[in-house]
Amino acid sequence: MSAGRGITITPIRVGELAAVRMPIHVYCIDHPDGRILVDTGFTELHPAVADMQPNIHPLNRQDFDLGVVRMVMNTHLHFDHCGGNHLFPDVPLYVQRQELEDARAQPDYTVPEWVDPPNRPLRYVTVEGDQELLPGILAVSTPGHTRGSQAIVVDAHDGLVVIAGDAAVWSGELDDPKTEGQRRIVSLRPKRVWLSHQTEPWTPG
């Protein structure tokens, strides 16, 4: 896996879960082969998640060009990570096979119509374990938060950068990793790790 120069990663805040005081971030990767979006936030409120008191700043209401996104990578399919998938009906959405199966089969796992919008089929591409998706961009299986969680590993100019979704909810978890996914991320010896609900990246001590 090698690409390095020419890849940039930009965090985009798309909301907050006020009940638990958590920001929600998605990540834009600008790659020589095109723009990649990691997770999609959500674009509307839903009774199933009202207890989290969400405030949303959807991508389609920000200064963000949806039309240039070449691919979407979902770290997992909980509501705050897949609720904007419908904005990309013609773009491949990469997700672990286990994650897509669980999201479709398990009650209360997510908001089902955000995974599979009625009358608007999405182009899911299932991943089995670890897979290089573009030069310098690797999907890595990180079970723990969900069985089918994945992290996106980027070969950036200054070292490996991991976009880890909810593999850790707060940065301190990676100082003493407990789950298989957390241990996997730390074993990569990344330069930094971006998490969905933290504003600053984790860096190894």
Tab-separated table of N, CA and C in Angstrom, residues 18 23 47 50 57 65 70 83 86 90 95 110 128 133 155 159 162 172 175 184 187 190-191 199 202-203:
chain	number	residue	atom	x	y	z
A	18	ALA	N	-26.486	15.915	21.495
A	18	ALA	CA	-26.445	16.773	22.669
A	18	ALA	C	-26.603	15.997	23.971
A	23	PRO	N	-19.681	15.368	19.430
A	23	PRO	CA	-19.740	15.831	18.049
A	23	PRO	C	-19.811	14.632	17.096
A	47	PRO	N	-37.670	9.661	15.004
A	47	PRO	CA	-38.121	9.357	16.367
A	47	PRO	C	-37.259	8.311	17.077
A	50	ALA	N	-34.439	10.203	18.832
A	50	ALA	CA	-34.752	11.490	19.448
A	50	ALA	C	-34.149	11.612	20.844
A	57	HIS	N	-26.014	19.073	10.940
A	57	HIS	CA	-25.509	20.004	9.940
A	57	HIS	C	-25.177	19.180	8.696
A	65	ASP	N	-19.282	19.803	-2.158
A	65	ASP	CA	-19.743	19.375	-3.478
A	65	ASP	C	-19.987	17.865	-3.470
A	70	ARG	N	-16.279	10.204	-5.324
A	70	ARG	CA	-16.112	9.015	-6.161
A	70	ARG	C	-16.556	7.742	-5.439
A	83	GLY	N	-26.743	7.821	7.732
A	83	GLY	CA	-27.986	8.529	7.439
A	83	GLY	C	-27.909	9.472	6.260
A	86	HIS	N	-28.060	8.136	1.376
A	86	HIS	CA	-29.006	8.369	0.276
A	86	HIS	C	-28.599	9.533	-0.616
A	90	ASP	N	-25.610	7.042	-6.809
A	90	ASP	CA	-24.853	6.524	-7.951
A	90	ASP	C	-23.385	6.272	-7.624
A	95	VAL	N	-18.643	-1.299	2.479
A	95	VAL	CA	-18.959	-1.670	3.855
A	95	VAL	C	-18.615	-3.140	4.036
A	110	THR	N	-30.108	0.013	13.731
A	110	THR	CA	-29.928	1.296	13.064
A	110	THR	C	-31.299	1.785	12.618
A	128	GLU	N	-14.692	-8.051	2.461
A	128	GLU	CA	-14.425	-9.189	3.357
A	128	GLU	C	-13.066	-8.969	4.005
A	133	LEU	N	-8.536	-0.462	-1.445
A	133	LEU	CA	-9.601	0.056	-2.298
A	133	LEU	C	-9.074	1.005	-3.365
A	155	ASP	N	-2.268	5.908	3.660
A	155	ASP	CA	-0.823	6.080	3.584
A	155	ASP	C	-0.547	7.538	3.218
A	159	GLY	N	3.151	9.374	7.160
A	159	GLY	CA	2.935	8.110	7.840
A	159	GLY	C	1.495	7.645	7.721
A	162	VAL	N	-5.248	6.695	10.416
A	162	VAL	CA	-6.407	5.808	10.495
A	162	VAL	C	-7.658	6.633	10.774
A	172	GLY	N	-8.819	8.189	24.732
A	172	GLY	CA	-8.125	7.458	25.787
A	172	GLY	C	-8.254	5.946	25.682
A	175	ASP	N	-5.212	4.242	24.377
A	175	ASP	CA	-4.030	4.136	25.231
A	175	ASP	C	-3.978	2.788	25.937
A	184	ARG	N	-5.991	-3.841	16.909
A	184	ARG	CA	-5.549	-3.854	15.507
A	184	ARG	C	-5.086	-2.462	15.087
A	187	SER	N	-1.771	-1.592	16.647
A	187	SER	CA	-0.674	-2.402	16.095
A	187	SER	C	-0.154	-1.866	14.767
A	190	PRO	N	0.081	3.866	13.842
A	190	PRO	CA	-0.288	5.023	13.018
A	190	PRO	C	0.314	6.313	13.555
A	191	LYS	N	0.436	7.259	12.669
A	191	LYS	CA	0.863	8.606	13.063
A	191	LYS	C	-0.232	9.282	13.878
A	199	THR	N	-12.845	15.713	18.438
A	199	THR	CA	-12.459	16.838	17.582
A	199	THR	C	-11.000	16.763	17.161
A	202	TRP	N	-6.238	11.108	17.939
A	202	TRP	CA	-5.362	10.426	18.904
A	202	TRP	C	-3.996	10.246	18.274
A	203	THR	N	-2.973	10.481	19.056
A	203	THR	CA	-1.608	10.222	18.613
A	203	THR	C	-0.933	9.343	19.639
